[in-house]
Amino acid sequence: MDRLKKFVRPHILTIKPYSSARDDFKGSAEVYLDANENSYGPVTGGDFNRYPDPHQTKLKGVLSKVKGVSPDQIFIGNGSDEPIDLLIRAFCEPERNKIVILPPTYGMYKVSALINNVGVIEIPLTIEFQIDTDQLKKTSFDYCKIIFICSPNNPSGNLLNSQTIIEILEEFDGLVVVDEAYIDFAQETSLIEKLEQYPNLVILQTFSKAWGLAAIRLGIAYGNPYIIEILNKIKPPYNINKASQEMGIQALEIESTKNEVVEKIVAERNLLAKKLKALSFVREIVPSNANFLLVRFDNSESINDFLRKRNIIVRDRSRELHCEGCLRITIGTPVENDRLIQVLNEL
Ligand SMILES: Cc1ncc(COP(=O)(O)O)c(C=O)c1O
């Protein structure tokens, strides 16, 4: 615990968190006149006039069973973007501390750091989109508090070498945040089972991808209870609304449905990769463990323009490191994927 405590910004340790009306009274009562809610009910009808559970107790209970962790190892955020921001705010002193990222990677780590006036050290992935261990050894990590590792990586789609991640966990004197937003689509399993062994490990997952619930904004951070407590201490009191908590529980109760959809997406991914490979102007497809493909084209700009004119939107990643000529294509339904191939064949 002392090791983790020394990573936290000292003033955070002394803050007394906001105590909500729902913290002050936890039982059930006949009349609630404690939270300045509207006892007459919502103007829309429905059951939304009371503040939601600030601790998401029921959702964490169900999630803990599904994931095999204890509820005090779970933080629920308004999308994974919330724990990304909170981790930086809790652990990095502005203008002093830094985070480490491995580009090309998910953009919000850097944006959140910059918003918080926290420095960013970039250790580029190799051209095969793997962690550059030589560069890692040469880098000075003075003042670095967090390293963000995205695996499967966005935008490349591949898994990063898990043995290298373990080595980083063992050697880095700070938090190692492994973003597993796309892990359900991968051949490897989550690093969740390593949480007990590595107190400095934080794992991010989300309901936005495999669960198909991007609109309800549910992101999760799994970590040592001490880290989770710090995040809970600084989060806005009611960060997860009632509808999202309920939808999350409902989803977890039908996990098998999620698994079936993941299977379909993975099969479509493999099929789409095969069809794209057959096109003469496709130069490379990065082997994917996610729900998208990073595809390198001879002339990505004109292909992107052509697709847009035909009402098909993909993500131009050609300006990202090692991604010259690349478009990132999310796996759609069979009909959508067929349409994409049909339009590309018109070229
Ligand atoms: C790697 C990665 N992490 C996190 C997120 C954001 O997830 P959420 O919708 O939970 O904020 C994304 C979204 O695309 C992502 O690609």
GROMACS .gro file of C-alpha atoms and ligand atoms in nm:
model
  363
    1MET     CA    1   0.000   0.000   0.000
    2ASP     CA    2   0.284   0.238   0.085
    3ARG     CA    3   0.422   0.186  -0.265
    4LEU     CA    4   0.088   0.290  -0.417
    5LYS     CA    5   0.043   0.575  -0.171
    6LYS     CA    6   0.364   0.737  -0.285
    7PHE     CA    7   0.232   0.760  -0.642
    8VAL     CA    8  -0.075   0.966  -0.538
    9ARG     CA    9  -0.061   1.348  -0.550
   10PRO     CA   10  -0.014   1.440  -0.183
   11HIS     CA   11  -0.303   1.689  -0.165
   12ILE     CA   12  -0.548   1.423  -0.289
   13LEU     CA   13  -0.468   1.214   0.018
   14THR     CA   14  -0.585   1.494   0.247
   15ILE     CA   15  -0.913   1.574   0.067
   16LYS     CA   16  -1.231   1.474   0.241
   17PRO     CA   17  -1.463   1.356  -0.040
   18TYR     CA   18  -1.806   1.510  -0.096
   19SER     CA   19  -2.066   1.329   0.105
   20SER     CA   20  -2.395   1.303  -0.084
   21ALA     CA   21  -2.739   1.272   0.070
   22ARG     CA   22  -2.731   0.908  -0.036
   23ASP     CA   23  -2.404   0.859   0.155
   24ASP     CA   24  -2.545   1.016   0.471
   25PHE     CA   25  -2.851   0.791   0.473
   26LYS     CA   26  -2.820   0.441   0.326
   27GLY     CA   27  -3.127   0.249   0.447
   28SER     CA   28  -3.477   0.260   0.307
   29ALA     CA   29  -3.730   0.510   0.441
   30GLU     CA   30  -4.091   0.611   0.391
   31VAL     CA   31  -4.030   0.974   0.307
   32TYR     CA   32  -3.718   1.116   0.141
   33LEU     CA   33  -3.678   1.490   0.194
   34ASP     CA   34  -3.300   1.494   0.212
   35ALA     CA   35  -3.166   1.551  -0.141
   36ASN     CA   36  -3.368   1.840  -0.281
   37GLU     CA   37  -3.514   1.609  -0.541
   38ASN     CA   38  -3.858   1.659  -0.692
   39SER     CA   39  -4.100   1.440  -0.496
   40TYR     CA   40  -4.373   1.505  -0.752
   41GLY     CA   41  -4.190   1.286  -1.004
   42PRO     CA   42  -4.026   1.345  -1.340
   43VAL     CA   43  -4.209   1.560  -1.595
   44THR     CA   44  -4.173   1.274  -1.839
   45GLY     CA   45  -4.316   1.007  -1.609
   46GLY     CA   46  -4.104   0.704  -1.518
   47ASP     CA   47  -3.883   0.643  -1.220
   48PHE     CA   48  -3.615   0.907  -1.257
   49ASN     CA   49  -3.673   1.174  -0.994
   50ARG     CA   50  -3.429   1.030  -0.736
   51TYR     CA   51  -3.051   1.052  -0.758
   52PRO     CA   52  -2.889   0.722  -0.864
   53ASP     CA   53  -2.672   0.503  -0.640
   54PRO     CA   54  -2.341   0.696  -0.624
   55HIS     CA   55  -2.149   0.371  -0.564
   56GLN     CA   56  -2.322   0.158  -0.830
   57THR     CA   57  -2.339  -0.123  -0.576
   58LYS     CA   58  -2.569  -0.355  -0.769
   59LEU     CA   59  -2.387  -0.312  -1.100
   60LYS     CA   60  -2.051  -0.376  -0.932
   61GLY     CA   61  -2.196  -0.684  -0.760
   62VAL     CA   62  -2.303  -0.838  -1.091
   63LEU     CA   63  -1.983  -0.731  -1.268
   64SER     CA   64  -1.767  -0.878  -0.991
   65LYS     CA   65  -1.929  -1.219  -1.044
   66VAL     CA   66  -1.890  -1.207  -1.422
   67LYS     CA   67  -1.526  -1.092  -1.405
   68GLY     CA   68  -1.413  -1.286  -1.096
   69VAL     CA   69  -1.289  -0.982  -0.905
   70SER     CA   70  -1.412  -0.828  -0.583
   71PRO     CA   71  -1.638  -0.520  -0.597
   72ASP     CA   72  -1.371  -0.307  -0.430
   73GLN     CA   73  -1.144  -0.372  -0.730
   74ILE     CA   74  -1.399  -0.207  -0.963
   75PHE     CA   75  -1.441   0.157  -1.059
   76ILE     CA   76  -1.723   0.248  -1.296
   77GLY     CA   77  -1.681   0.557  -1.510
   78ASN     CA   78  -1.882   0.764  -1.755
   79GLY     CA   79  -1.708   0.575  -2.038
   80SER     CA   80  -1.343   0.469  -2.002
   81ASP     CA   81  -1.252   0.827  -2.080
   82GLU     CA   82  -1.352   0.918  -1.724
   83PRO     CA   83  -1.106   0.683  -1.545
   84ILE     CA   84  -0.834   0.789  -1.793
   85ASP     CA   85  -0.884   1.150  -1.682
   86LEU     CA   86  -0.926   1.065  -1.312
   87LEU     CA   87  -0.610   0.851  -1.306
   88ILE     CA   88  -0.409   1.140  -1.448
   89ARG     CA   89  -0.567   1.387  -1.205
   90ALA     CA   90  -0.511   1.163  -0.903
   91PHE     CA   91  -0.153   1.065  -0.975
   92CYS     CA   92   0.013   1.335  -1.188
   93GLU     CA   93   0.115   1.674  -1.057
   94PRO     CA   94   0.064   1.934  -1.336
   95GLU     CA   95   0.387   2.077  -1.480
   96ARG     CA   96   0.588   1.816  -1.292
   97ASN     CA   97   0.476   1.461  -1.364
   98LYS     CA   98   0.443   1.286  -1.697
   99ILE     CA   99   0.261   0.997  -1.853
  100VAL     CA  100   0.412   0.755  -2.104
  101ILE     CA  101   0.227   0.655  -2.420
  102LEU     CA  102   0.318   0.421  -2.705
  103PRO     CA  103   0.204   0.579  -3.034
  104PRO     CA  104   0.020   0.519  -3.252
  105THR     CA  105  -0.236   0.471  -2.978
  106TYR     CA  106  -0.575   0.582  -2.851
  107GLY     CA  107  -0.579   0.962  -2.853
  108MET     CA  108  -0.742   1.037  -2.519
  109TYR     CA  109  -0.440   0.949  -2.302
  110LYS     CA  110  -0.245   1.240  -2.450
  111VAL     CA  111  -0.543   1.477  -2.468
  112SER     CA  112  -0.634   1.410  -2.102
  113ALA     CA  113  -0.272   1.463  -1.997
  114LEU     CA  114  -0.248   1.790  -2.190
  115ILE     CA  115  -0.578   1.917  -2.049
  116ASN     CA  116  -0.437   1.852  -1.703
  117ASN     CA  117  -0.106   2.020  -1.796
  118VAL     CA  118   0.077   1.692  -1.748
  119GLY     CA  119   0.374   1.603  -1.971
  120VAL     CA  120   0.368   1.320  -2.223
  121ILE     CA  121   0.661   1.096  -2.312
  122GLU     CA  122   0.610   0.910  -2.637
  123ILE     CA  123   0.785   0.579  -2.701
  124PRO     CA  124   0.675   0.484  -3.053
  125LEU     CA  125   0.576   0.127  -3.124
  126THR     CA  126   0.796  -0.054  -3.379
  127ILE     CA  127   0.677  -0.063  -3.740
  128GLU     CA  128   0.523  -0.402  -3.656
  129PHE     CA  129   0.317  -0.215  -3.391
  130GLN     CA  130   0.492  -0.384  -3.099
  131ILE     CA  131   0.647  -0.231  -2.788
  132ASP     CA  132   1.002  -0.111  -2.865
  133THR     CA  133   1.185  -0.275  -2.576
  134ASP     CA  134   1.525  -0.127  -2.673
  135GLN     CA  135   1.381   0.224  -2.669
  136LEU     CA  136   1.204   0.146  -2.342
  137LYS     CA  137   1.537   0.052  -2.181
  138LYS     CA  138   1.700   0.375  -2.303
  139THR     CA  139   1.421   0.604  -2.176
  140SER     CA  140   1.444   0.791  -1.849
  141PHE     CA  141   1.122   0.757  -1.654
  142ASP     CA  142   1.198   1.031  -1.403
  143TYR     CA  143   0.874   1.200  -1.296
  144CYS     CA  144   0.667   0.949  -1.494
  145LYS     CA  145   0.369   0.825  -1.295
  146ILE     CA  146   0.159   0.632  -1.547
  147ILE     CA  147   0.226   0.431  -1.861
  148PHE     CA  148  -0.075   0.371  -2.086
  149ILE     CA  149  -0.066   0.051  -2.291
  150CYS     CA  150  -0.349  -0.022  -2.532
  151SER     CA  151  -0.388  -0.392  -2.616
  152PRO     CA  152  -0.542  -0.477  -2.857
  153ASN     CA  153  -0.409  -0.147  -2.982
  154ASN     CA  154  -0.616   0.124  -3.142
  155PRO     CA  155  -0.559   0.207  -3.432
  156SER     CA  156  -0.348  -0.095  -3.534
  157GLY     CA  157  -0.580  -0.364  -3.393
  158ASN     CA  158  -0.306  -0.606  -3.285
  159LEU     CA  159  -0.233  -0.739  -2.937
  160LEU     CA  160   0.085  -0.610  -2.777
  161ASN     CA  161   0.321  -0.875  -2.646
  162SER     CA  162   0.185  -0.972  -2.303
  163GLN     CA  163   0.524  -1.085  -2.176
  164THR     CA  164   0.662  -0.737  -2.245
  165ILE     CA  165   0.366  -0.586  -2.059
  166ILE     CA  166   0.448  -0.810  -1.760
  167GLU     CA  167   0.811  -0.695  -1.772
  168ILE     CA  168   0.695  -0.333  -1.769
  169LEU     CA  169   0.467  -0.410  -1.473
  170GLU     CA  170   0.764  -0.551  -1.288
  171GLU     CA  171   1.006  -0.272  -1.368
  172PHE     CA  172   0.808   0.050  -1.398
  173ASP     CA  173   0.785   0.244  -1.072
  174GLY     CA  174   0.436   0.379  -1.133
  175LEU     CA  175   0.095   0.270  -1.257
  176VAL     CA  176   0.067   0.054  -1.567
  177VAL     CA  177  -0.273   0.109  -1.726
  178VAL     CA  178  -0.363  -0.159  -1.978
  179ASP     CA  179  -0.656  -0.049  -2.193
  180GLU     CA  180  -0.847  -0.362  -2.295
  181ALA     CA  181  -1.137  -0.189  -2.472
  182TYR     CA  182  -1.118  -0.453  -2.749
  183ILE     CA  183  -1.012  -0.760  -2.547
  184ASP     CA  184  -1.337  -0.952  -2.614
  185PHE     CA  185  -1.242  -0.973  -2.983
  186ALA     CA  186  -0.891  -1.104  -2.908
  187GLN     CA  187  -0.737  -1.448  -2.899
  188GLU     CA  188  -0.574  -1.377  -2.564
  189THR     CA  189  -0.755  -1.333  -2.236
  190SER     CA  190  -0.762  -1.027  -2.012
  191LEU     CA  191  -0.480  -0.943  -1.772
  192ILE     CA  192  -0.743  -0.919  -1.496
  193GLU     CA  193  -0.602  -1.237  -1.343
  194LYS     CA  194  -0.274  -1.051  -1.280
  195LEU     CA  195  -0.437  -0.785  -1.059
  196GLU     CA  196  -0.353  -0.962  -0.733
  197GLN     CA  197   0.008  -1.012  -0.837
  198TYR     CA  198   0.068  -0.654  -0.955
  199PRO     CA  199  -0.079  -0.379  -0.734
  200ASN     CA  200   0.038  -0.118  -0.988
  201LEU     CA  201  -0.178  -0.271  -1.265
  202VAL     CA  202  -0.497  -0.096  -1.374
  203ILE     CA  203  -0.711  -0.249  -1.647
  204LEU     CA  204  -0.960  -0.049  -1.850
  205GLN     CA  205  -1.257  -0.213  -2.017
  206THR     CA  206  -1.577  -0.073  -2.161
  207PHE     CA  207  -1.937  -0.154  -2.249
  208SER     CA  208  -1.894   0.046  -2.571
  209LYS     CA  209  -1.748  -0.225  -2.796
  210ALA     CA  210  -1.832  -0.595  -2.750
  211TRP     CA  211  -2.142  -0.517  -2.543
  212GLY     CA  212  -2.267  -0.275  -2.807
  213LEU     CA  213  -2.359  -0.006  -2.554
  214ALA     CA  214  -2.150   0.296  -2.652
  215ALA     CA  215  -2.444   0.532  -2.598
  216ILE     CA  216  -2.490   0.456  -2.227
  217ARG     CA  217  -2.128   0.549  -2.142
  218LEU     CA  218  -2.007   0.275  -1.909
  219GLY     CA  219  -1.634   0.228  -1.873
  220ILE     CA  220  -1.459   0.025  -1.608
  221ALA     CA  221  -1.126   0.042  -1.432
  222TYR     CA  222  -1.014  -0.270  -1.244
  223GLY     CA  223  -0.732  -0.227  -0.998
  224ASN     CA  224  -0.599  -0.258  -0.649
  225PRO     CA  225  -0.867  -0.149  -0.395
  226TYR     CA  226  -0.640   0.135  -0.282
  227ILE     CA  227  -0.631   0.283  -0.634
  228ILE     CA  228  -1.005   0.229  -0.679
  229GLU     CA  229  -1.072   0.409  -0.352
  230ILE     CA  230  -0.871   0.709  -0.474
  231LEU     CA  231  -1.071   0.721  -0.799
  232ASN     CA  232  -1.398   0.697  -0.608
  233LYS     CA  233  -1.284   0.977  -0.382
  234ILE     CA  234  -1.237   1.225  -0.666
  235LYS     CA  235  -1.516   1.125  -0.904
  236PRO     CA  236  -1.831   1.338  -0.935
  237PRO     CA  237  -2.079   1.191  -0.685
  238TYR     CA  238  -2.342   1.067  -0.932
  239ASN     CA  239  -2.121   0.997  -1.232
  240ILE     CA  240  -2.326   0.701  -1.356
  241ASN     CA  241  -2.692   0.768  -1.423
  242LYS     CA  242  -2.968   0.528  -1.322
  243ALA     CA  243  -3.061   0.417  -1.674
  244SER     CA  244  -2.699   0.325  -1.750
  245GLN     CA  245  -2.659   0.132  -1.425
  246GLU     CA  246  -2.973  -0.066  -1.504
  247MET     CA  247  -2.875  -0.130  -1.866
  248GLY     CA  248  -2.531  -0.247  -1.753
  249ILE     CA  249  -2.686  -0.501  -1.514
  250GLN     CA  250  -2.930  -0.617  -1.781
  251ALA     CA  251  -2.643  -0.668  -2.027
  252LEU     CA  252  -2.428  -0.864  -1.782
  253GLU     CA  253  -2.718  -1.100  -1.718
  254ILE     CA  254  -2.711  -1.203  -2.086
  255GLU     CA  255  -2.337  -1.231  -2.131
  256SER     CA  256  -2.384  -1.525  -2.367
  257THR     CA  257  -2.557  -1.291  -2.615
  258LYS     CA  258  -2.250  -1.067  -2.611
  259ASN     CA  259  -2.030  -1.370  -2.677
  260GLU     CA  260  -2.246  -1.472  -2.973
  261VAL     CA  261  -2.222  -1.123  -3.125
  262VAL     CA  262  -1.844  -1.118  -3.070
  263GLU     CA  263  -1.818  -1.450  -3.256
  264LYS     CA  264  -2.012  -1.304  -3.549
  265ILE     CA  265  -1.796  -0.990  -3.557
  266VAL     CA  266  -1.474  -1.195  -3.546
  267ALA     CA  267  -1.598  -1.418  -3.831
  268GLU     CA  268  -1.694  -1.109  -4.034
  269ARG     CA  269  -1.356  -0.952  -3.957
  270ASN     CA  270  -1.174  -1.251  -4.100
  271LEU     CA  271  -1.400  -1.262  -4.404
  272LEU     CA  272  -1.365  -0.889  -4.470
  273ALA     CA  273  -0.987  -0.910  -4.437
  274LYS     CA  274  -0.982  -1.186  -4.699
  275LYS     CA  275  -1.200  -0.986  -4.940
  276LEU     CA  276  -0.997  -0.668  -4.891
  277LYS     CA  277  -0.673  -0.854  -4.948
  278ALA     CA  278  -0.798  -0.958  -5.291
  279LEU     CA  279  -0.820  -0.593  -5.403
  280SER     CA  280  -0.523  -0.481  -5.611
  281PHE     CA  281  -0.493  -0.141  -5.437
  282VAL     CA  282  -0.481  -0.287  -5.084
  283ARG     CA  283  -0.120  -0.302  -4.975
  284GLU     CA  284  -0.146  -0.438  -4.624
  285ILE     CA  285  -0.395  -0.540  -4.358
  286VAL     CA  286  -0.264  -0.541  -4.003
  287PRO     CA  287  -0.365  -0.871  -3.836
  288SER     CA  288  -0.647  -0.767  -3.607
  289ASN     CA  289  -0.756  -0.878  -3.262
  290ALA     CA  290  -1.019  -0.605  -3.243
  291ASN     CA  291  -1.349  -0.512  -3.411
  292PHE     CA  292  -1.176  -0.315  -3.684
  293LEU     CA  293  -0.907  -0.350  -3.947
  294LEU     CA  294  -0.622  -0.112  -4.019
  295VAL     CA  295  -0.587  -0.124  -4.395
  296ARG     CA  296  -0.301   0.031  -4.594
  297PHE     CA  297  -0.399   0.145  -4.943
  298ASP     CA  298  -0.198   0.267  -5.241
  299ASN     CA  299  -0.388   0.595  -5.230
  300SER     CA  300  -0.590   0.620  -4.911
  301GLU     CA  301  -0.693   0.980  -4.963
  302SER     CA  302  -0.874   0.922  -5.289
  303ILE     CA  303  -1.025   0.598  -5.156
  304ASN     CA  304  -1.152   0.778  -4.848
  305ASP     CA  305  -1.305   1.052  -5.068
  306PHE     CA  306  -1.462   0.795  -5.296
  307LEU     CA  307  -1.614   0.606  -5.002
  308ARG     CA  308  -1.753   0.927  -4.854
  309LYS     CA  309  -1.916   1.018  -5.184
  310ARG     CA  310  -2.080   0.676  -5.171
  311ASN     CA  311  -2.201   0.739  -4.814
  312ILE     CA  312  -1.954   0.506  -4.646
  313ILE     CA  313  -1.756   0.657  -4.360
  314VAL     CA  314  -1.430   0.504  -4.240
  315ARG     CA  315  -1.158   0.662  -4.025
  316ASP     CA  316  -0.858   0.820  -4.190
  317ARG     CA  317  -0.555   0.727  -3.979
  318SER     CA  318  -0.298   0.808  -4.247
  319ARG     CA  319  -0.139   1.086  -4.044
  320GLU     CA  320  -0.072   0.863  -3.741
  321LEU     CA  321   0.276   0.727  -3.684
  322HIS     CA  322   0.353   0.417  -3.901
  323CYS     CA  323   0.005   0.448  -4.053
  324GLU     CA  324   0.084   0.621  -4.383
  325GLY     CA  325  -0.189   0.533  -4.634
  326CYS     CA  326  -0.404   0.368  -4.368
  327LEU     CA  327  -0.778   0.376  -4.316
  328ARG     CA  328  -0.932   0.218  -4.009
  329ILE     CA  329  -1.242   0.022  -4.095
  330THR     CA  330  -1.483  -0.091  -3.824
  331ILE     CA  331  -1.638  -0.433  -3.887
  332GLY     CA  332  -2.000  -0.380  -3.985
  333THR     CA  333  -2.289  -0.617  -4.039
  334PRO     CA  334  -2.257  -0.861  -4.332
  335VAL     CA  335  -2.475  -0.626  -4.541
  336GLU     CA  336  -2.256  -0.323  -4.456
  337ASN     CA  337  -1.934  -0.512  -4.523
  338ASP     CA  338  -2.068  -0.641  -4.857
  339ARG     CA  339  -2.163  -0.287  -4.953
  340LEU     CA  340  -1.812  -0.167  -4.867
  341ILE     CA  341  -1.654  -0.436  -5.085
  342GLN     CA  342  -1.904  -0.369  -5.365
  343VAL     CA  343  -1.820   0.004  -5.366
  344LEU     CA  344  -1.444  -0.063  -5.348
  345ASN     CA  345  -1.479  -0.297  -5.646
  346GLU     CA  346  -1.616  -0.006  -5.849
  347LEU     CA  347  -1.276   0.162  -5.828
  348LIG     C1  348  -0.861   0.192  -2.681
  348LIG     C2  349  -0.982   0.267  -2.642
  348LIG     N1  350  -1.003   0.293  -2.513
  348LIG     C3  351  -1.112   0.359  -2.473
  348LIG     C4  352  -1.207   0.402  -2.563
  348LIG     C5  353  -1.323   0.480  -2.514
  348LIG     O1  354  -1.415   0.397  -2.458
  348LIG     P1  355  -1.545   0.454  -2.387
  348LIG     O2  356  -1.653   0.454  -2.488
  348LIG     O3  357  -1.570   0.355  -2.277
  348LIG     O4  358  -1.513   0.591  -2.335
  348LIG     C6  359  -1.190   0.377  -2.699
  348LIG     C7  360  -1.288   0.424  -2.795
  348LIG     O5  361  -1.281   0.413  -2.913
  348LIG     C8  362  -1.074   0.308  -2.739
  348LIG     O6  363  -1.051   0.282  -2.867
   0.00000   0.00000   0.00000
